[in-house]
């Protein structure tokens, strides 16, 4: 998979596995190693991660030093096809279940069996989101929302689009979970305000310099120190993925959640394909302007499926710093898109 096909969450289609991402001001912040010691090659998976892959991990090959050259690992590319032939304990294969479900439709016993098979997908999506959320958020509520998203995906999925069901379902599940988080309205007003200030500063600096802004430039624009700016990134990390999700429009022009605006190549008009291709080009263009360390974090997280803690271990940095880099990169991409999508000469639909 080329970087231009990278499916970033509008909030960062970002959904994280369980773990902890301590605040930069917390006790673990002192464990960070100097960032200058972690060049691009330092973020390549170490022997321990390589051994895990060779032992049967789902991750594909290592990340290339040039992000646009990164390809989807063979194991990941084959996962959807292999899952169809998987035999459930004491039951039929997934392929057989899908055949029954397509013939019988919603409400059939095969629907319940398919839901059971794809429960791990819900757990994965919710788990990857959970790392960004405050501890008082009940994950059980999110699992319930995720299961609703999975059911919607099962009933709406059209195999004629040649879209991998797992990829389609992930988008539906994530969207349902984000909708539930919005309904909870758990983010304090101060977090919303900080997130908007950072987003606005990024857009202004990008317009001023014609490139992505550095952390130092961001700190100066916000009239705070670099250390304080990094603490802001810790504070707004959840908002970066939920509260600031880009507004999508459905075909009638009404506001819709990201998961309700699903890519369907069978129904896509040529103009829509051109818009999608242009947006992918802009994302790739922005990523190429990011510092090498930021590029590597995105590559290992989105292409290789590594946890943030694994990226931290491979890079020699603490997990808190990797979280900050990830948040900065996602906000930068969104600001970069916003500046260009607002330009009359280069209108790109969100």
mmCIF file of C-alpha atoms in Angstrom:
data_model
loop_
_atom_site.group_PDB
_atom_site.id
_atom_site.type_symbol
_atom_site.label_atom_id
_atom_site.label_comp_id
_atom_site.label_asym_id
_atom_site.label_seq_id
_atom_site.Cartn_x
_atom_site.Cartn_y
_atom_site.Cartn_z
ATOM 1 C CA UNK A 1 0.000 0.000 0.000
ATOM 2 C CA UNK A 2 1.382 3.350 -1.074
ATOM 3 C CA UNK A 3 1.259 6.264 1.321
ATOM 4 C CA UNK A 4 -1.253 7.996 -0.936
ATOM 5 C CA UNK A 5 -3.720 5.257 -0.020
ATOM 6 C CA UNK A 6 -3.161 5.792 3.691
ATOM 7 C CA UNK A 7 -6.494 6.055 5.448
ATOM 8 C CA UNK A 8 -6.019 8.647 8.160
ATOM 9 C CA UNK A 9 -8.817 9.267 10.582
ATOM 10 C CA UNK A 10 -10.332 12.613 10.146
ATOM 11 C CA UNK A 11 -9.783 12.930 13.809
ATOM 12 C CA UNK A 12 -7.067 10.762 12.998
ATOM 13 C CA UNK A 13 -8.889 7.784 12.054
ATOM 14 C CA UNK A 14 -6.793 7.081 14.963
ATOM 15 C CA UNK A 15 -7.659 4.287 17.123
ATOM 16 C CA UNK A 16 -5.324 2.990 19.716
ATOM 17 C CA UNK A 17 -4.728 -0.195 21.628
ATOM 18 C CA UNK A 18 -4.868 -0.443 25.411
ATOM 19 C CA UNK A 19 -1.924 1.024 27.221
ATOM 20 C CA UNK A 20 -0.794 4.169 28.931
ATOM 21 C CA UNK A 21 0.521 7.414 27.570
ATOM 22 C CA UNK A 22 1.740 9.365 30.605
ATOM 23 C CA UNK A 23 1.578 13.102 30.640
ATOM 24 C CA UNK A 24 4.855 14.783 29.751
ATOM 25 C CA UNK A 25 4.888 16.354 33.171
ATOM 26 C CA UNK A 26 4.425 12.987 34.894
ATOM 27 C CA UNK A 27 7.011 10.828 36.585
ATOM 28 C CA UNK A 28 7.771 8.797 33.505
ATOM 29 C CA UNK A 29 8.660 11.858 31.446
ATOM 30 C CA UNK A 30 12.135 11.806 32.912
ATOM 31 C CA UNK A 31 12.780 8.467 31.251
ATOM 32 C CA UNK A 32 12.895 10.036 27.790
ATOM 33 C CA UNK A 33 16.184 9.796 25.983
ATOM 34 C CA UNK A 34 17.513 12.780 24.002
ATOM 35 C CA UNK A 35 15.533 12.966 20.793
ATOM 36 C CA UNK A 36 18.649 13.687 18.773
ATOM 37 C CA UNK A 37 19.727 10.096 19.373
ATOM 38 C CA UNK A 38 16.704 8.734 17.552
ATOM 39 C CA UNK A 39 17.083 9.215 13.828
ATOM 40 C CA UNK A 40 14.825 7.542 11.260
ATOM 41 C CA UNK A 41 16.734 4.272 11.390
ATOM 42 C CA UNK A 42 16.337 4.160 15.154
ATOM 43 C CA UNK A 43 12.612 3.654 14.735
ATOM 44 C CA UNK A 44 12.985 0.492 12.700
ATOM 45 C CA UNK A 45 11.770 -2.538 14.636
ATOM 46 C CA UNK A 46 14.467 -4.051 16.820
ATOM 47 C CA UNK A 47 15.369 -7.739 17.137
ATOM 48 C CA UNK A 48 12.589 -8.369 19.646
ATOM 49 C CA UNK A 49 9.879 -7.026 17.341
ATOM 50 C CA UNK A 50 11.414 -8.777 14.347
ATOM 51 C CA UNK A 51 11.389 -12.067 16.233
ATOM 52 C CA UNK A 52 7.759 -11.521 17.179
ATOM 53 C CA UNK A 53 6.845 -11.097 13.541
ATOM 54 C CA UNK A 54 8.796 -14.160 12.479
ATOM 55 C CA UNK A 55 7.024 -16.129 15.200
ATOM 56 C CA UNK A 56 3.701 -15.483 13.516
ATOM 57 C CA UNK A 57 2.790 -11.883 14.236
ATOM 58 C CA UNK A 58 0.252 -10.219 11.989
ATOM 59 C CA UNK A 59 2.648 -7.390 11.158
ATOM 60 C CA UNK A 60 4.163 -7.201 7.708
ATOM 61 C CA UNK A 61 7.671 -6.193 6.640
ATOM 62 C CA UNK A 62 9.739 -3.426 8.243
ATOM 63 C CA UNK A 63 9.234 0.207 7.463
ATOM 64 C CA UNK A 64 11.211 1.729 4.666
ATOM 65 C CA UNK A 65 13.314 4.817 5.228
ATOM 66 C CA UNK A 66 11.180 6.572 2.613
ATOM 67 C CA UNK A 67 7.539 6.667 3.607
ATOM 68 C CA UNK A 68 6.006 6.687 0.109
ATOM 69 C CA UNK A 69 7.836 3.429 -0.649
ATOM 70 C CA UNK A 70 6.316 1.588 2.297
ATOM 71 C CA UNK A 71 4.245 -1.355 1.171
ATOM 72 C CA UNK A 72 1.601 -3.265 3.025
ATOM 73 C CA UNK A 73 3.082 -6.378 4.606
ATOM 74 C CA UNK A 74 2.139 -9.675 2.953
ATOM 75 C CA UNK A 75 0.614 -11.035 6.157
ATOM 76 C CA UNK A 76 -1.670 -8.034 6.489
ATOM 77 C CA UNK A 77 -2.618 -8.090 2.819
ATOM 78 C CA UNK A 78 -3.605 -11.760 3.075
ATOM 79 C CA UNK A 79 -5.493 -11.433 6.348
ATOM 80 C CA UNK A 80 -8.939 -10.743 4.902
ATOM 81 C CA UNK A 81 -8.695 -13.591 2.403
ATOM 82 C CA UNK A 82 -7.436 -16.005 5.040
ATOM 83 C CA UNK A 83 -10.205 -15.050 7.457
ATOM 84 C CA UNK A 84 -12.845 -16.169 4.992
ATOM 85 C CA UNK A 85 -11.507 -19.690 5.113
ATOM 86 C CA UNK A 86 -11.156 -19.740 8.884
ATOM 87 C CA UNK A 87 -13.181 -22.458 10.567
ATOM 88 C CA UNK A 88 -15.038 -21.434 13.686
ATOM 89 C CA UNK A 89 -14.788 -23.847 16.643
ATOM 90 C CA UNK A 90 -17.301 -26.593 15.925
ATOM 91 C CA UNK A 91 -18.807 -24.653 13.057
ATOM 92 C CA UNK A 92 -18.547 -23.580 9.413
ATOM 93 C CA UNK A 93 -15.910 -21.421 7.796
ATOM 94 C CA UNK A 94 -16.385 -17.680 7.522
ATOM 95 C CA UNK A 95 -16.870 -18.066 3.776
ATOM 96 C CA UNK A 96 -19.734 -20.478 4.380
ATOM 97 C CA UNK A 97 -21.261 -18.130 6.947
ATOM 98 C CA UNK A 98 -21.097 -15.217 4.543
ATOM 99 C CA UNK A 99 -22.780 -17.329 1.854
ATOM 100 C CA UNK A 100 -25.588 -18.243 4.258
ATOM 101 C CA UNK A 101 -25.972 -14.663 5.425
ATOM 102 C CA UNK A 102 -26.150 -13.253 1.904
ATOM 103 C CA UNK A 103 -28.844 -15.781 1.088
ATOM 104 C CA UNK A 104 -30.890 -15.437 4.297
ATOM 105 C CA UNK A 105 -30.358 -11.782 5.219
ATOM 106 C CA UNK A 106 -30.573 -9.950 8.581
ATOM 107 C CA UNK A 107 -31.980 -11.856 11.531
ATOM 108 C CA UNK A 108 -30.665 -15.220 10.400
ATOM 109 C CA UNK A 109 -28.558 -17.308 12.799
ATOM 110 C CA UNK A 110 -25.584 -16.734 10.502
ATOM 111 C CA UNK A 111 -25.692 -13.042 11.407
ATOM 112 C CA UNK A 112 -25.137 -13.825 15.077
ATOM 113 C CA UNK A 113 -22.298 -16.195 14.164
ATOM 114 C CA UNK A 114 -20.613 -13.551 12.020
ATOM 115 C CA UNK A 115 -20.972 -11.004 14.811
ATOM 116 C CA UNK A 116 -19.277 -13.447 17.159
ATOM 117 C CA UNK A 117 -16.435 -14.013 14.729
ATOM 118 C CA UNK A 118 -15.747 -10.298 14.330
ATOM 119 C CA UNK A 119 -15.950 -9.378 18.033
ATOM 120 C CA UNK A 120 -12.101 -9.230 18.185
ATOM 121 C CA UNK A 121 -12.281 -6.473 15.563
ATOM 122 C CA UNK A 122 -14.469 -4.403 17.892
ATOM 123 C CA UNK A 123 -12.120 -5.039 20.806
ATOM 124 C CA UNK A 124 -9.152 -3.956 18.701
ATOM 125 C CA UNK A 125 -10.769 -0.703 17.556
ATOM 126 C CA UNK A 126 -12.028 0.201 21.034
ATOM 127 C CA UNK A 127 -8.712 -0.744 22.589
ATOM 128 C CA UNK A 128 -6.762 1.448 20.195
ATOM 129 C CA UNK A 129 -9.047 4.360 21.040
ATOM 130 C CA UNK A 130 -8.948 3.756 24.769
ATOM 131 C CA UNK A 131 -5.360 4.906 25.231
ATOM 132 C CA UNK A 132 -6.456 8.460 24.387
ATOM 133 C CA UNK A 133 -9.344 8.587 26.817
ATOM 134 C CA UNK A 134 -9.532 9.661 30.458
ATOM 135 C CA UNK A 135 -9.887 6.809 32.978
ATOM 136 C CA UNK A 136 -13.463 7.668 33.941
ATOM 137 C CA UNK A 137 -14.774 6.691 30.492
ATOM 138 C CA UNK A 138 -16.500 3.297 30.695
ATOM 139 C CA UNK A 139 -15.113 1.098 27.930
ATOM 140 C CA UNK A 140 -18.156 -1.191 28.178
ATOM 141 C CA UNK A 141 -20.285 1.612 26.731
ATOM 142 C CA UNK A 142 -17.812 1.940 23.887
ATOM 143 C CA UNK A 143 -17.867 -1.813 23.230
ATOM 144 C CA UNK A 144 -21.655 -1.659 23.001
ATOM 145 C CA UNK A 145 -21.428 1.187 20.492
ATOM 146 C CA UNK A 146 -18.765 -0.730 18.583
ATOM 147 C CA UNK A 147 -20.997 -3.803 18.345
ATOM 148 C CA UNK A 148 -23.765 -1.623 16.915
ATOM 149 C CA UNK A 149 -21.278 -0.346 14.350
ATOM 150 C CA UNK A 150 -20.287 -3.924 13.503
ATOM 151 C CA UNK A 151 -23.929 -4.926 13.014
ATOM 152 C CA UNK A 152 -24.466 -1.910 10.751
ATOM 153 C CA UNK A 153 -21.394 -2.909 8.773
ATOM 154 C CA UNK A 154 -22.643 -6.485 8.328
ATOM 155 C CA UNK A 155 -26.008 -5.300 7.045
ATOM 156 C CA UNK A 156 -24.677 -2.556 4.779
ATOM 157 C CA UNK A 157 -21.639 -4.346 3.345
ATOM 158 C CA UNK A 158 -21.680 -4.857 -0.405
ATOM 159 C CA UNK A 159 -19.132 -7.502 -1.509
ATOM 160 C CA UNK A 160 -19.443 -6.285 -5.099
ATOM 161 C CA UNK A 161 -17.361 -3.225 -4.197
ATOM 162 C CA UNK A 162 -14.296 -5.459 -3.735
ATOM 163 C CA UNK A 163 -13.693 -3.671 -0.449
ATOM 164 C CA UNK A 164 -12.234 -5.799 2.334
ATOM 165 C CA UNK A 165 -14.967 -6.299 4.935
ATOM 166 C CA UNK A 166 -12.568 -5.875 7.850
ATOM 167 C CA UNK A 167 -11.447 -2.469 6.559
ATOM 168 C CA UNK A 168 -15.056 -1.436 5.954
ATOM 169 C CA UNK A 169 -16.157 -2.684 9.377
ATOM 170 C CA UNK A 170 -13.307 -0.893 11.160
ATOM 171 C CA UNK A 171 -14.516 2.408 9.760
ATOM 172 C CA UNK A 172 -18.103 1.724 10.809
ATOM 173 C CA UNK A 173 -17.065 0.529 14.282
ATOM 174 C CA UNK A 174 -14.784 3.469 14.876
ATOM 175 C CA UNK A 175 -17.416 5.922 13.704
ATOM 176 C CA UNK A 176 -20.006 4.421 16.039
ATOM 177 C CA UNK A 177 -17.596 4.638 18.975
ATOM 178 C CA UNK A 178 -16.716 8.254 18.175
ATOM 179 C CA UNK A 179 -20.416 9.098 17.950
ATOM 180 C CA UNK A 180 -20.855 7.617 21.431
ATOM 181 C CA UNK A 181 -17.940 9.668 22.748
ATOM 182 C CA UNK A 182 -19.454 12.816 21.269
ATOM 183 C CA UNK A 183 -22.755 11.950 22.920
ATOM 184 C CA UNK A 184 -20.959 11.626 26.267
ATOM 185 C CA UNK A 185 -19.402 15.083 25.729
ATOM 186 C CA UNK A 186 -16.605 14.064 28.096
ATOM 187 C CA UNK A 187 -13.929 16.554 27.012
ATOM 188 C CA UNK A 188 -13.681 19.651 29.255
ATOM 189 C CA UNK A 189 -14.190 23.044 27.630
ATOM 190 C CA UNK A 190 -10.541 23.886 28.314
ATOM 191 C CA UNK A 191 -9.467 20.941 26.143
ATOM 192 C CA UNK A 192 -11.687 22.099 23.280
ATOM 193 C CA UNK A 193 -10.251 25.618 23.526
ATOM 194 C CA UNK A 194 -6.634 24.432 23.551
ATOM 195 C CA UNK A 195 -7.275 22.144 20.605
ATOM 196 C CA UNK A 196 -8.809 24.958 18.581
ATOM 197 C CA UNK A 197 -5.933 27.318 19.419
ATOM 198 C CA UNK A 198 -3.380 24.756 18.267
ATOM 199 C CA UNK A 199 -5.322 24.010 15.082
ATOM 200 C CA UNK A 200 -5.710 27.704 14.236
ATOM 201 C CA UNK A 201 -2.036 28.437 14.914
ATOM 202 C CA UNK A 202 -0.981 25.555 12.681
ATOM 203 C CA UNK A 203 -3.162 26.771 9.831
ATOM 204 C CA UNK A 204 -1.898 30.367 10.126
ATOM 205 C CA UNK A 205 1.765 29.332 10.229
ATOM 206 C CA UNK A 206 1.319 26.956 7.317
ATOM 207 C CA UNK A 207 -0.223 29.755 5.260
ATOM 208 C CA UNK A 208 2.530 32.159 6.326
ATOM 209 C CA UNK A 209 5.504 29.883 5.614
ATOM 210 C CA UNK A 210 4.055 27.664 2.901
ATOM 211 C CA UNK A 211 5.139 24.564 4.819
ATOM 212 C CA UNK A 212 4.322 22.692 8.000
ATOM 213 C CA UNK A 213 5.245 24.477 11.219
ATOM 214 C CA UNK A 214 7.880 23.213 13.629
ATOM 215 C CA UNK A 215 7.266 22.737 17.339
ATOM 216 C CA UNK A 216 9.413 25.796 18.066
ATOM 217 C CA UNK A 217 7.351 27.951 15.695
ATOM 218 C CA UNK A 218 4.132 26.639 17.196
ATOM 219 C CA UNK A 219 5.303 27.409 20.728
ATOM 220 C CA UNK A 220 6.296 30.941 19.724
ATOM 221 C CA UNK A 221 2.962 31.550 17.992
ATOM 222 C CA UNK A 222 1.096 30.389 21.095
ATOM 223 C CA UNK A 223 3.440 32.417 23.329
ATOM 224 C CA UNK A 224 4.457 29.392 25.384
ATOM 225 C CA UNK A 225 7.633 27.338 25.754
ATOM 226 C CA UNK A 226 8.286 24.202 23.700
ATOM 227 C CA UNK A 227 7.943 22.141 26.882
ATOM 228 C CA UNK A 228 4.556 23.733 27.598
ATOM 229 C CA UNK A 229 3.469 23.158 23.998
ATOM 230 C CA UNK A 230 4.270 19.475 24.364
ATOM 231 C CA UNK A 231 2.168 19.381 27.513
ATOM 232 C CA UNK A 232 -0.644 20.942 25.504
ATOM 233 C CA UNK A 233 -0.329 18.094 23.011
ATOM 234 C CA UNK A 234 -0.740 15.645 25.885
ATOM 235 C CA UNK A 235 -3.830 17.512 27.082
ATOM 236 C CA UNK A 236 -5.542 17.712 23.698
ATOM 237 C CA UNK A 237 -4.603 14.258 22.417
ATOM 238 C CA UNK A 238 -8.148 12.886 22.915
ATOM 239 C CA UNK A 239 -9.693 15.988 21.343
ATOM 240 C CA UNK A 240 -7.414 15.622 18.345
ATOM 241 C CA UNK A 241 -9.101 12.334 17.543
ATOM 242 C CA UNK A 242 -12.700 13.039 18.551
ATOM 243 C CA UNK A 243 -13.651 16.642 19.258
ATOM 244 C CA UNK A 244 -11.973 18.086 16.182
ATOM 245 C CA UNK A 245 -13.129 15.466 13.683
ATOM 246 C CA UNK A 246 -13.594 17.092 10.308
ATOM 247 C CA UNK A 247 -17.212 17.649 9.336
ATOM 248 C CA UNK A 248 -18.358 15.356 6.551
ATOM 249 C CA UNK A 249 -21.314 15.926 4.264
ATOM 250 C CA UNK A 250 -23.508 13.236 2.822
ATOM 251 C CA UNK A 251 -24.854 13.292 -0.719
ATOM 252 C CA UNK A 252 -27.716 15.576 0.350
ATOM 253 C CA UNK A 253 -25.345 18.091 1.902
ATOM 254 C CA UNK A 254 -26.310 17.168 5.452
ATOM 255 C CA UNK A 255 -23.733 16.758 8.203
ATOM 256 C CA UNK A 256 -22.716 13.142 8.680
ATOM 257 C CA UNK A 257 -20.314 11.229 10.869
ATOM 258 C CA UNK A 258 -17.109 10.034 9.169
ATOM 259 C CA UNK A 259 -18.279 6.401 9.186
ATOM 260 C CA UNK A 260 -21.481 7.393 7.379
ATOM 261 C CA UNK A 261 -19.508 8.702 4.410
ATOM 262 C CA UNK A 262 -18.208 5.346 3.224
ATOM 263 C CA UNK A 263 -16.018 4.886 0.178
ATOM 264 C CA UNK A 264 -17.938 2.782 -2.344
ATOM 265 C CA UNK A 265 -15.979 2.439 -5.611
ATOM 266 C CA UNK A 266 -18.998 0.907 -7.331
ATOM 267 C CA UNK A 267 -21.009 4.108 -6.823
ATOM 268 C CA UNK A 268 -18.226 6.680 -7.008
ATOM 269 C CA UNK A 269 -18.530 9.331 -9.691
ATOM 270 C CA UNK A 270 -15.428 10.357 -11.699
ATOM 271 C CA UNK A 271 -15.452 13.753 -9.977
ATOM 272 C CA UNK A 272 -15.512 12.065 -6.564
ATOM 273 C CA UNK A 273 -12.613 9.834 -7.553
ATOM 274 C CA UNK A 274 -10.640 12.912 -8.596
ATOM 275 C CA UNK A 275 -11.374 14.613 -5.277
ATOM 276 C CA UNK A 276 -10.316 11.516 -3.349
ATOM 277 C CA UNK A 277 -7.106 11.214 -5.355
ATOM 278 C CA UNK A 278 -6.287 14.886 -4.785
ATOM 279 C CA UNK A 279 -6.851 14.540 -1.050
ATOM 280 C CA UNK A 280 -4.593 11.493 -0.934
ATOM 281 C CA UNK A 281 -1.940 13.440 -2.853
ATOM 282 C CA UNK A 282 -2.117 16.303 -0.357
ATOM 283 C CA UNK A 283 -1.756 13.916 2.580
ATOM 284 C CA UNK A 284 1.320 12.329 1.011
ATOM 285 C CA UNK A 285 2.708 15.786 0.209
ATOM 286 C CA UNK A 286 2.285 16.875 3.817
ATOM 287 C CA UNK A 287 3.827 13.702 5.245
ATOM 288 C CA UNK A 288 6.913 14.197 3.098
ATOM 289 C CA UNK A 289 7.412 17.608 4.737
ATOM 290 C CA UNK A 290 7.258 16.205 8.260
ATOM 291 C CA UNK A 291 10.475 15.520 10.190
ATOM 292 C CA UNK A 292 11.845 11.983 9.573
ATOM 293 C CA UNK A 293 10.973 10.963 13.122
ATOM 294 C CA UNK A 294 7.333 11.960 12.628
ATOM 295 C CA UNK A 295 7.197 10.094 9.322
ATOM 296 C CA UNK A 296 8.502 6.957 10.986
ATOM 297 C CA UNK A 297 5.978 7.119 13.805
ATOM 298 C CA UNK A 298 3.132 7.361 11.282
ATOM 299 C CA UNK A 299 4.584 4.569 9.148
ATOM 300 C CA UNK A 300 5.085 2.147 12.017
ATOM 301 C CA UNK A 301 1.732 2.940 13.615
ATOM 302 C CA UNK A 302 -0.540 2.993 10.564
ATOM 303 C CA UNK A 303 1.247 0.677 8.132
ATOM 304 C CA UNK A 304 2.900 -1.784 10.492
ATOM 305 C CA UNK A 305 0.293 -1.747 13.245
ATOM 306 C CA UNK A 306 2.817 -1.310 16.062
ATOM 307 C CA UNK A 307 1.635 -0.045 19.423
ATOM 308 C CA UNK A 308 2.907 3.343 20.530
ATOM 309 C CA UNK A 309 4.792 1.665 23.356
ATOM 310 C CA UNK A 310 6.526 -0.609 20.823
ATOM 311 C CA UNK A 311 7.506 2.383 18.709
ATOM 312 C CA UNK A 312 8.828 4.063 21.853
ATOM 313 C CA UNK A 313 10.912 1.016 22.758
ATOM 314 C CA UNK A 314 12.350 0.787 19.253
ATOM 315 C CA UNK A 315 13.136 4.506 19.100
ATOM 316 C CA UNK A 316 14.753 4.939 22.503
ATOM 317 C CA UNK A 317 12.173 7.594 23.431
ATOM 318 C CA UNK A 318 9.503 7.407 26.120
ATOM 319 C CA UNK A 319 5.940 6.566 25.171
ATOM 320 C CA UNK A 320 4.785 10.037 26.201
ATOM 321 C CA UNK A 321 7.041 11.649 23.600
ATOM 322 C CA UNK A 322 5.864 9.263 20.877
ATOM 323 C CA UNK A 323 2.264 10.173 21.755
ATOM 324 C CA UNK A 324 3.118 13.864 21.411
ATOM 325 C CA UNK A 325 4.779 13.289 18.038
ATOM 326 C CA UNK A 326 1.782 11.320 16.813
ATOM 327 C CA UNK A 327 -0.663 14.036 17.894
ATOM 328 C CA UNK A 328 1.478 16.783 16.347
ATOM 329 C CA UNK A 329 1.701 14.870 13.052
ATOM 330 C CA UNK A 330 -2.038 14.246 12.815
ATOM 331 C CA UNK A 331 -2.934 17.850 13.639
ATOM 332 C CA UNK A 332 -0.369 19.040 11.095
ATOM 333 C CA UNK A 333 -1.884 16.884 8.351
ATOM 334 C CA UNK A 334 -5.357 18.151 9.100
ATOM 335 C CA UNK A 335 -4.221 21.785 9.156
ATOM 336 C CA UNK A 336 -2.365 21.256 5.880
ATOM 337 C CA UNK A 337 -5.524 19.858 4.292
ATOM 338 C CA UNK A 338 -7.732 22.593 5.736
ATOM 339 C CA UNK A 339 -5.548 25.358 4.296
ATOM 340 C CA UNK A 340 -5.664 23.862 0.813
ATOM 341 C CA UNK A 341 -9.244 22.671 0.845
ATOM 342 C CA UNK A 342 -10.342 26.211 1.705
ATOM 343 C CA UNK A 343 -8.560 27.639 -1.348
ATOM 344 C CA UNK A 344 -10.991 28.340 -4.236
ATOM 345 C CA UNK A 345 -8.460 27.120 -6.802
ATOM 346 C CA UNK A 346 -8.055 23.805 -5.096
ATOM 347 C CA UNK A 347 -11.365 22.810 -3.585
ATOM 348 C CA UNK A 348 -11.351 19.356 -2.048
ATOM 349 C CA UNK A 349 -14.447 17.952 -0.366
ATOM 350 C CA UNK A 350 -14.132 16.770 3.207
#
